[in-house]
Tab-separated table of C-alpha atoms and ligand atoms in Angstrom:
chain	number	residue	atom	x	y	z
A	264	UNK	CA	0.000	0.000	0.000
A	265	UNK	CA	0.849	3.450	-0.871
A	266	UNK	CA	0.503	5.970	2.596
A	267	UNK	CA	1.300	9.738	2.437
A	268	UNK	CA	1.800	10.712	5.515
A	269	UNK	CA	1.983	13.996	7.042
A	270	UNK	CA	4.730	14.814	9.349
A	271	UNK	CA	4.978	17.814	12.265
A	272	UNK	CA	7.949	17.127	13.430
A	273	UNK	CA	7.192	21.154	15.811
A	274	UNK	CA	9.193	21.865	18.660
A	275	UNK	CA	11.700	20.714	21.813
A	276	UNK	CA	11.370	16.861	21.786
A	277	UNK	CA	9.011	16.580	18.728
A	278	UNK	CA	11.823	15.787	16.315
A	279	UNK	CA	13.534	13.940	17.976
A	280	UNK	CA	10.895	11.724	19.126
A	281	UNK	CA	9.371	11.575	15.456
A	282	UNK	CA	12.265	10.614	13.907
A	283	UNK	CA	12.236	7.359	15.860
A	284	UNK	CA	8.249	6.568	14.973
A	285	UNK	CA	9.687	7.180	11.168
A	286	UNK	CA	12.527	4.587	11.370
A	287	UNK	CA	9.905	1.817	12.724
A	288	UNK	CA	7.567	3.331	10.052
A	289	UNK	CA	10.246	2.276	7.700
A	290	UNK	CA	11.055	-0.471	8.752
A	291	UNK	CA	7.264	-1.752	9.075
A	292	UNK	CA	6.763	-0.373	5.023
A	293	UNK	CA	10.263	-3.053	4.217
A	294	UNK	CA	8.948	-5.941	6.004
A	295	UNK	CA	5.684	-5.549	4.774
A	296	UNK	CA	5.803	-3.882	1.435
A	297	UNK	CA	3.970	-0.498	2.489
A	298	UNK	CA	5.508	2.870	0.470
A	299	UNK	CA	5.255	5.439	3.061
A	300	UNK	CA	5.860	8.825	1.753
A	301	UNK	CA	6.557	11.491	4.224
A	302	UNK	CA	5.243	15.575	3.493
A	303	UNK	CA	7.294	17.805	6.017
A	304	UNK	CA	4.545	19.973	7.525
A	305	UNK	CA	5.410	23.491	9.698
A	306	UNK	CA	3.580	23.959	12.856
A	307	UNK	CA	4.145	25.924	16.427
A	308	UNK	CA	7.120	27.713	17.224
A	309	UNK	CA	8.871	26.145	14.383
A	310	UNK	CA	6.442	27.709	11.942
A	311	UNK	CA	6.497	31.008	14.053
A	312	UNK	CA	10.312	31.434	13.242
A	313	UNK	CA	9.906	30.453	9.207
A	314	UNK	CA	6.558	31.975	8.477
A	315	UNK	CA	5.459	34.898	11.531
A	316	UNK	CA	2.813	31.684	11.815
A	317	UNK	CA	2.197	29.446	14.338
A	318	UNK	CA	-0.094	27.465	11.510
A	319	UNK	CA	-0.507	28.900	8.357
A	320	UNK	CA	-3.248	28.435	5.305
A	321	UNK	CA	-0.513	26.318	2.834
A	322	UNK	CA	0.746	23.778	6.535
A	323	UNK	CA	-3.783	23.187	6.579
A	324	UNK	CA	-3.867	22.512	3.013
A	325	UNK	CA	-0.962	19.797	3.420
A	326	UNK	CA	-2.086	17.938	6.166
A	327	UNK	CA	-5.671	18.160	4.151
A	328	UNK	CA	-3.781	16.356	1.575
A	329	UNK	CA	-2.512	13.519	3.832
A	330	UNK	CA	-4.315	10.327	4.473
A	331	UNK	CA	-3.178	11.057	7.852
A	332	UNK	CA	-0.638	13.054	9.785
A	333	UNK	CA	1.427	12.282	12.858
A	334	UNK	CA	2.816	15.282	15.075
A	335	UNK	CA	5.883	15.445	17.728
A	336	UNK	CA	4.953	18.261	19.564
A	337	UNK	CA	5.061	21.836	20.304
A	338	UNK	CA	5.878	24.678	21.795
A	339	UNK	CA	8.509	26.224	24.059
A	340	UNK	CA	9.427	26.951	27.745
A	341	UNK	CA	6.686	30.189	28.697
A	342	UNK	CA	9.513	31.730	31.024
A	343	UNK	CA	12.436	31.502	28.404
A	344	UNK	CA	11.174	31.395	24.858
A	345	UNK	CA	10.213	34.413	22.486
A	346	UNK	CA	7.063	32.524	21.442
A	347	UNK	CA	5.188	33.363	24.508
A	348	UNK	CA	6.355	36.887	24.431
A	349	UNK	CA	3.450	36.913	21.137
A	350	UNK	CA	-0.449	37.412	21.158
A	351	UNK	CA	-1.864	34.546	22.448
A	352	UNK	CA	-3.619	33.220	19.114
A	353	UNK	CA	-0.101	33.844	17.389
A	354	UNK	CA	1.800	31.382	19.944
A	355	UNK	CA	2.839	27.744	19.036
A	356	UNK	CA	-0.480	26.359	20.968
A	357	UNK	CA	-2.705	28.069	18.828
A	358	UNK	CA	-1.273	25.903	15.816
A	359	UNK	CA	-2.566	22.473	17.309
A	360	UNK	CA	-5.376	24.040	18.051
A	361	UNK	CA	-6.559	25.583	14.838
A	362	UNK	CA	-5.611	22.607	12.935
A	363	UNK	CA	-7.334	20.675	15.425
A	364	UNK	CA	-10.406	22.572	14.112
A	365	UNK	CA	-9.699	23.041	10.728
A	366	UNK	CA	-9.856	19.583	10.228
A	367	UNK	CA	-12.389	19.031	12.361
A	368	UNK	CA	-10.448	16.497	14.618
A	369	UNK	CA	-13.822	16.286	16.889
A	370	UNK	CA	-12.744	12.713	18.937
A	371	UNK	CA	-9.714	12.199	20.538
A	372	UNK	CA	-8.283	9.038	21.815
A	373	UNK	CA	-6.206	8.977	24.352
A	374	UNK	CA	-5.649	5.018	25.464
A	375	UNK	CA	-3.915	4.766	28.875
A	376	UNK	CA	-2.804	1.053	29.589
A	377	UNK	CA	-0.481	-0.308	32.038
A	378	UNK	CA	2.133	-2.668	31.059
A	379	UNK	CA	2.714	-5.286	33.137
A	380	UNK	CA	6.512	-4.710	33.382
A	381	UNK	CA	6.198	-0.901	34.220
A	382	UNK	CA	4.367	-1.904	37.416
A	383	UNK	CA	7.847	-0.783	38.815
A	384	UNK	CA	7.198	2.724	37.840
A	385	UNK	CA	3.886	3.097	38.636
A	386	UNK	CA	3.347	4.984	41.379
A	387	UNK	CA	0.129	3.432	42.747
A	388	UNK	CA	0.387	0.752	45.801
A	389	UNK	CA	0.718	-3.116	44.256
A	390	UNK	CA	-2.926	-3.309	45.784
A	391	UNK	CA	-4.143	-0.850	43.861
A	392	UNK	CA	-2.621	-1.971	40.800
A	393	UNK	CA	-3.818	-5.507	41.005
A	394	UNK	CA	-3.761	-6.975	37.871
A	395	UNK	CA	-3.781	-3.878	35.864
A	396	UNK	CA	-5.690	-1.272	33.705
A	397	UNK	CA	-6.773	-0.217	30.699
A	398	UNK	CA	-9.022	2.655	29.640
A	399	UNK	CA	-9.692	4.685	26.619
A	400	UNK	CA	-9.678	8.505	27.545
A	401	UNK	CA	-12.050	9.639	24.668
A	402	UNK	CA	-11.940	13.078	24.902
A	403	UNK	CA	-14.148	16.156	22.661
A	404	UNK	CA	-11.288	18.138	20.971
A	405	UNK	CA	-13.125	20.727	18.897
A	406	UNK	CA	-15.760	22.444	21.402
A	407	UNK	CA	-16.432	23.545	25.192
A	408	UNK	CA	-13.293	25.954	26.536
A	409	UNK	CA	-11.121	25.810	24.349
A	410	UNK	CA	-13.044	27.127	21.161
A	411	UNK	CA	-16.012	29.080	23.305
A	412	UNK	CA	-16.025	33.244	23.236
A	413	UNK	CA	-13.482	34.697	25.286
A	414	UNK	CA	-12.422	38.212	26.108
A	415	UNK	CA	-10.086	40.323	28.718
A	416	UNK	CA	-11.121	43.220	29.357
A	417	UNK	CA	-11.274	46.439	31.816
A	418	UNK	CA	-13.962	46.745	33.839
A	419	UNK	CA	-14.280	49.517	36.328
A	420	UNK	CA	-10.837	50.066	36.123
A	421	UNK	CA	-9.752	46.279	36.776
A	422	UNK	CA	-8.906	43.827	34.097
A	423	UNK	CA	-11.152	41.274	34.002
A	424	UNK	CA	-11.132	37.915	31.745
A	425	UNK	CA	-13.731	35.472	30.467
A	426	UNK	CA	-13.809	31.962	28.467
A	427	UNK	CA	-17.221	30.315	28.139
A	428	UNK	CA	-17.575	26.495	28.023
A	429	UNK	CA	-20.242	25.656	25.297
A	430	UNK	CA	-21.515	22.578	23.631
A	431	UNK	CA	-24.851	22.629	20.878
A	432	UNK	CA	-26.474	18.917	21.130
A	433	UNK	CA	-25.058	17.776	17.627
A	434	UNK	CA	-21.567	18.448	19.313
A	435	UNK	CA	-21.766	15.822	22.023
A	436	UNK	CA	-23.829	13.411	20.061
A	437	UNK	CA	-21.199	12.400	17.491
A	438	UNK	CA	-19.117	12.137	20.353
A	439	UNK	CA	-20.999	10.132	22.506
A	440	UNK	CA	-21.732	7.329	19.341
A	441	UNK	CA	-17.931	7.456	18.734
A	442	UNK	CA	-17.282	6.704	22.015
A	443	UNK	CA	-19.918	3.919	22.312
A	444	UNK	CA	-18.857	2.431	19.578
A	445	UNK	CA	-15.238	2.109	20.294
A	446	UNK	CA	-16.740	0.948	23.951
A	447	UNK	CA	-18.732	-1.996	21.939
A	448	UNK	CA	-14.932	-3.368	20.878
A	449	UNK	CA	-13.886	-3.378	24.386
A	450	UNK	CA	-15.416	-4.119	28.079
A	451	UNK	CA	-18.768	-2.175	26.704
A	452	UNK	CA	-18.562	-0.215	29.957
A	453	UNK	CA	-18.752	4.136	29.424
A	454	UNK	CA	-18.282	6.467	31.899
A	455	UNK	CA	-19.207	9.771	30.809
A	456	UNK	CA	-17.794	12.551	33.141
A	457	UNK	CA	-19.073	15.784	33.495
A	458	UNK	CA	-20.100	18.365	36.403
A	459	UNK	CA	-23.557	18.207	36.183
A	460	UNK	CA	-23.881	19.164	39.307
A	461	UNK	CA	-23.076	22.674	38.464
A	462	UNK	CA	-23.005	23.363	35.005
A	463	UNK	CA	-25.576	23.425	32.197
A	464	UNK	CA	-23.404	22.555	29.505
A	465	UNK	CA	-22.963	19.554	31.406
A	466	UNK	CA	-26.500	18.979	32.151
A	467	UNK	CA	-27.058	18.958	28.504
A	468	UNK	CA	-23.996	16.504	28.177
A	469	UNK	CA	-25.632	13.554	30.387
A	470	UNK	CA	-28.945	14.633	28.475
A	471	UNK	CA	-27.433	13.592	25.062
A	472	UNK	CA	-24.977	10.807	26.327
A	473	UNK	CA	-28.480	9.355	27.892
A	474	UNK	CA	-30.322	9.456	24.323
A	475	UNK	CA	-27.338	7.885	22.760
A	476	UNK	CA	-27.009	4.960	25.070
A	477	UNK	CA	-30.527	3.758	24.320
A	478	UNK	CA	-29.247	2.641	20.790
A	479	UNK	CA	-26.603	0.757	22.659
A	480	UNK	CA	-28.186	-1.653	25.316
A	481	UNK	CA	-25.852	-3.950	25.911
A	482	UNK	CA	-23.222	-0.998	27.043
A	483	UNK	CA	-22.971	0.004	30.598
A	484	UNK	CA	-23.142	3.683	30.909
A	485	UNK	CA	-22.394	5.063	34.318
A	486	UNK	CA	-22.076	9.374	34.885
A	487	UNK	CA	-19.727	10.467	37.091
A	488	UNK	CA	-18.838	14.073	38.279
A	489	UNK	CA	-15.423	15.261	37.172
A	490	UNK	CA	-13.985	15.988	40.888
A	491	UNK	CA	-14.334	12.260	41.826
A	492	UNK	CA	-13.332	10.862	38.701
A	493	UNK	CA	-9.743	12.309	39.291
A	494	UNK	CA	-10.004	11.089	42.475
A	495	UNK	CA	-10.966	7.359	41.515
A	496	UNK	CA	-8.200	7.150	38.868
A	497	UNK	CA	-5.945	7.042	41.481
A	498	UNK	CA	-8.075	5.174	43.715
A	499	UNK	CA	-9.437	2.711	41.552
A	500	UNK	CA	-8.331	2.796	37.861
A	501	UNK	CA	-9.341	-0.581	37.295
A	502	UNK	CA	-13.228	0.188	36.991
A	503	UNK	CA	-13.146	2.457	34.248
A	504	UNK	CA	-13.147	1.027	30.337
A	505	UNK	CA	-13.889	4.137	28.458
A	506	UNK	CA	-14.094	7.653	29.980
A	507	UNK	CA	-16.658	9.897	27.324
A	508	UNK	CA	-15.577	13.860	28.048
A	509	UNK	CA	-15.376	17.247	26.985
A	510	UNK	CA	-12.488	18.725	25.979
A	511	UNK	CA	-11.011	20.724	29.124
A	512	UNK	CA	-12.183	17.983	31.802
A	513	UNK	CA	-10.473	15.221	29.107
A	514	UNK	CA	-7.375	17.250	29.196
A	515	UNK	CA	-6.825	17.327	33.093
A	516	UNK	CA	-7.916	13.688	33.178
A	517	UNK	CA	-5.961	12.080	30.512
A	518	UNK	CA	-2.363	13.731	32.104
A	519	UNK	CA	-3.585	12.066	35.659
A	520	UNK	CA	-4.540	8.831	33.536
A	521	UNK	CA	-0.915	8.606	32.113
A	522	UNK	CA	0.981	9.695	35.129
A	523	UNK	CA	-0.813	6.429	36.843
A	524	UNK	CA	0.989	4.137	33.851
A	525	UNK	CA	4.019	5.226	34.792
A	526	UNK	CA	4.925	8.070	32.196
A	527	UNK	CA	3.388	10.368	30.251
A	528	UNK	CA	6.080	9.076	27.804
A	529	UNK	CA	3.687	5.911	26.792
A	530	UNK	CA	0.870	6.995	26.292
A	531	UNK	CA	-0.269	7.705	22.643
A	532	UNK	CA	-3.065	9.437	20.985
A	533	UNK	CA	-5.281	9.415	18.125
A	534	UNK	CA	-7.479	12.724	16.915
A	535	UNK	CA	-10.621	11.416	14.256
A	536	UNK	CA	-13.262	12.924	12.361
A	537	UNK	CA	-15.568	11.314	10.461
A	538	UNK	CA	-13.446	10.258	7.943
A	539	UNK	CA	-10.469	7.404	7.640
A	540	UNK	CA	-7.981	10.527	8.162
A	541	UNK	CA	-6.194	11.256	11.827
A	542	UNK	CA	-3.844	13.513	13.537
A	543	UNK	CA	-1.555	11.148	15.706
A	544	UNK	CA	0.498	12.698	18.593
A	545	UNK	CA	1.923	11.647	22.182
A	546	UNK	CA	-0.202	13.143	24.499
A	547	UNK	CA	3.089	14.707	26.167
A	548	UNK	CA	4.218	18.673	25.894
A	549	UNK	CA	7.524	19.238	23.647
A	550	UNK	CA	9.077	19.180	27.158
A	551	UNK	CA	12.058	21.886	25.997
A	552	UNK	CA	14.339	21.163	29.558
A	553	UNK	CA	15.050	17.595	28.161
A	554	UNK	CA	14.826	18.793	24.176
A	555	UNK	CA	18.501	17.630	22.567
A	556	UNK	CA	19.597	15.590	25.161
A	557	UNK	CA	18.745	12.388	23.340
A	558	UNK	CA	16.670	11.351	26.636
A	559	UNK	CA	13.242	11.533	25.425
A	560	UNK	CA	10.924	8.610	25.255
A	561	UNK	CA	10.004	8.101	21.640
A	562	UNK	CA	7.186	4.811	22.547
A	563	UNK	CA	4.177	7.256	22.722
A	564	UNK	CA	4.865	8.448	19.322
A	565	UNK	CA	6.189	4.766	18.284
A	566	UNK	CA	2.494	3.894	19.714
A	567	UNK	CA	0.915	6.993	18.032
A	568	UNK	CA	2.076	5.382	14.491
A	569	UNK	CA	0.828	2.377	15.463
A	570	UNK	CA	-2.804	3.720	16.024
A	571	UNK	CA	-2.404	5.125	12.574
A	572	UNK	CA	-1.891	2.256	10.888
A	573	UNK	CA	-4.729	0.181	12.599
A	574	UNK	CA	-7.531	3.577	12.632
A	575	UNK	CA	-6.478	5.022	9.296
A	576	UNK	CA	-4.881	2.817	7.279
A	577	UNK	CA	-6.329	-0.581	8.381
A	578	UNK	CA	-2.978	-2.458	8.960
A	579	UNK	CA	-3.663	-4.576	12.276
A	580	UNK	CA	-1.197	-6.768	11.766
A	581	UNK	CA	1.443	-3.786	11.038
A	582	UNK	CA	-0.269	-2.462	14.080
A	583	UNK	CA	0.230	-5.651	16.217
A	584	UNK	CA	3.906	-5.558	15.011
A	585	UNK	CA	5.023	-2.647	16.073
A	586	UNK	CA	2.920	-3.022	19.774
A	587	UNK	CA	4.490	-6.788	20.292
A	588	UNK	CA	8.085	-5.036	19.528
A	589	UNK	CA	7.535	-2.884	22.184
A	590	UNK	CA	6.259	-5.651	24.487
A	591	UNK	CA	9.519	-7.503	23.692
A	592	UNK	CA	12.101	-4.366	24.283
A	593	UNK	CA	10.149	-3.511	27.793
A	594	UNK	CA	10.688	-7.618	28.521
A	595	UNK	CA	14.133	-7.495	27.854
A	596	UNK	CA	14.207	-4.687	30.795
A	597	UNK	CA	15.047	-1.313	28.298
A	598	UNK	CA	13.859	1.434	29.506
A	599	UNK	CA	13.833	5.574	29.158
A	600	UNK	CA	14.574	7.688	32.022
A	601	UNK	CA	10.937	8.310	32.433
A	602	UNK	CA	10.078	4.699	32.813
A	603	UNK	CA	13.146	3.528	35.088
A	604	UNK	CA	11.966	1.585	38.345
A	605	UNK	CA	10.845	4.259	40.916
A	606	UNK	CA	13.361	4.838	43.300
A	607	UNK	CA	13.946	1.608	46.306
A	608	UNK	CA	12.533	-0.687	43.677
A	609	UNK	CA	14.091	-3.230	42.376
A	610	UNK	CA	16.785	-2.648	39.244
A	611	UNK	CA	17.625	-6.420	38.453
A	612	UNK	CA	17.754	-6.412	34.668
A	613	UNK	CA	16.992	-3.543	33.679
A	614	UNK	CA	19.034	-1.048	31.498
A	615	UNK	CA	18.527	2.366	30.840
A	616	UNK	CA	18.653	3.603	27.510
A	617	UNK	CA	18.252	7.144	25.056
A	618	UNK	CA	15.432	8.056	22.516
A	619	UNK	CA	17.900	6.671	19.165
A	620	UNK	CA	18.923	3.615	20.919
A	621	UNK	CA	15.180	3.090	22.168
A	622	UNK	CA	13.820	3.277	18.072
A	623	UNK	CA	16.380	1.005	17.334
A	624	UNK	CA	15.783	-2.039	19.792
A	625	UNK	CA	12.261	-1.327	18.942
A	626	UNK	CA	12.936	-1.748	15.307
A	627	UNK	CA	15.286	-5.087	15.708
A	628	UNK	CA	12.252	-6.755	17.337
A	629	UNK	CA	9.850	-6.089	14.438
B	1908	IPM	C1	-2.812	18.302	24.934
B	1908	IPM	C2	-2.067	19.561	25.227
B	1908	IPM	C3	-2.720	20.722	24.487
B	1908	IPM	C4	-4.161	20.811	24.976
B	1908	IPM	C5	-1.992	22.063	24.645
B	1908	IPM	C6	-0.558	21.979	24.183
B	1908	IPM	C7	-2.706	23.189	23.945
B	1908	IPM	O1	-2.028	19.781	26.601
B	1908	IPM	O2	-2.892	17.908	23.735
B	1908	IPM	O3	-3.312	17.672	25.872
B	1908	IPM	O4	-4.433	21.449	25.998
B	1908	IPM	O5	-5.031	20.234	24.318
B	1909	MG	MG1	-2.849	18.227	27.774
């Protein structure tokens, strides 16, 4: 198969980490006779330095072009970099999220899973753990906060600042059946989290998700307020399968949910429409204090290829390829700095190794 492929490589650890999930792209397209061809696309800071642009019209048009794209990361230290010093629709964050919305990248998938031989750098008690967990974060990426009217102004003679957090019923529907479908592949068990206790918007949320469940009865929909979600994904991970939530709330949630697997530096992502086409990305910042230093744990992005070859270009058994390779190298005790044994546990076999060298053993095992 023939894939063009889209690549924002952005800012601190974004090209160095995508560089990796190309070489076990490459290697997947030579032991399986894919062609992937690879379209350089400019986005965040990077973009701001070439173009004045954290995203501009001709970087849309390119990843509109792609049957799918995958992104590093971007973005820049706030306290340090001359990004942040711009308007804030002109900084590198602005980029992800206008192309978020250009191509209306409405579900995002955020899959937190903990591997059995991370339990070492998890930082939940063993009988917590138990056996394990695995949810699917499916969070709404093109409404609520993020996209609603906002304004600073001065009032009175103080500054005062406003974002508004709306959602229109069509919104949370296609959300909701995305999310029950992908939940009919799994443990067929949705929570939806909201804060219905104190916000319309939400109120409307468990409204829809409610009309949207009756077409799925053999699912297992439970509501939960926000607050004690993030408390019971640290006190109980194991009950949740897939978590259904707007965009800010699914934001918070999904750093707690990969903190709890051990590193943020595992845990993938996939952003849909309604089409075959996706934006893949770790879920992690660009992280500029560890950019260059060859440190950076490329498996979330290794993992974010992987989604797009099973969601966009239907390769499962690439897919399963690339996920068993990891499996192996985590077996055979490598790990990134992120993922090392938290400290008093045990060390026995383990060795600690850099983004490059990380790729590679990945690679060797596919
Ligand atoms: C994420 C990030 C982004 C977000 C930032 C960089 C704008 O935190 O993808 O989770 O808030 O969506
Ligand atoms: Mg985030």
């Amino acid at each position: 198969m023939n894939c063009n492929i889209g690549v924002i490589r952005g800012d601190g650890i974004g090209p160095e980490i995508v560089a990796e999930a190309i070489k076990v792209l490459d290697k997947i397209g030579e032991k399986y006779s894919h062609t992937f061809n690879y379209d350089e696309i400019l986005m965040g800071g990077c973009s701001i330095d070439a173009t004045g642009e954290p995203l501009t019209e001709g970087a849309i048009e390119q990843a509109k072009k792609a049957d799918a794209v995958l992104l590093g990361s971007i973005g820049g230290d706030p306290k340090t970099s001359p990004w942040y010093k711009l308007p804030a629709d002109k900084r590198p964050e602005a980029g992800l999220l206008g192309i978020r919305k250009a191509l209306n990248l409405f579900a995002n998938l955020r899959p937190a899973y903990l591997y059995p031989q991370l339990k070492e750098a998890c930082p939940l008690r063993d009988d917590i753990i138990g056996d394990g967990f695995d949810m699917m974060i499916m969070r709404e990426l093109t409404g609520g906060l993020y996209f609603g009217k906002r304004e600073t102004k001065e009032v009175n003679g103080k500054t005062e600042a406003y974002d508004t957090l709306s959602y229109n019923e069509d919104e949370i529907r296609r959300i909701a059946i995305r999310s029950f479908d992908i939940a009919m592949k799994r443990s067929k068990k949705v929570t939806s989290v909201d804060k219905a206790n104190v916000l319309d918007s939400s109120r409307l949320w468990r409204k829809v998700v409610e009309e949207v469940a009756v077409d799925y009865p053999e699912i297992t929909l439970e509501h939960m307020l926000v607050d004690n979600a993030a408390m019971q994904l640290v006190k109980d991970p194991k009950q949740f399968d897939v978590i259904l939530t707007e965009n800010m709330f699914g934001d918070i949630l999904s750093d707690e949910a990969s903190m709890v697997t051990g590193s943020i530096g595992m845990l993938s992502s996939a952003s849909l429409n309604e089409t075959k086409f996706g934006l893949y990305e770790p879920s992690g910042g660009s992280a500029p204090d560890i950019a260059g230093k060859g440190i950076a744990n490329p498996i979330a992005t290794i993992l974010s290829a992987a989604m797009m070859l099973r969601f966009t270009f239907d390769m499962d058994k690439e897919a399963d390829a690339i996920e068993n390779a990891i499996n192996k190298v985590l077996d055979d005790g490598y790990r990134t700095i992120d993922i090392m044994p938290a400290p008093g546990k045990d060390t026995t076999g383990i060795t600690r190794v850099g983004t490059k060298e990380m790729g590679d053993l990945i690679c060797d095992r596919i």
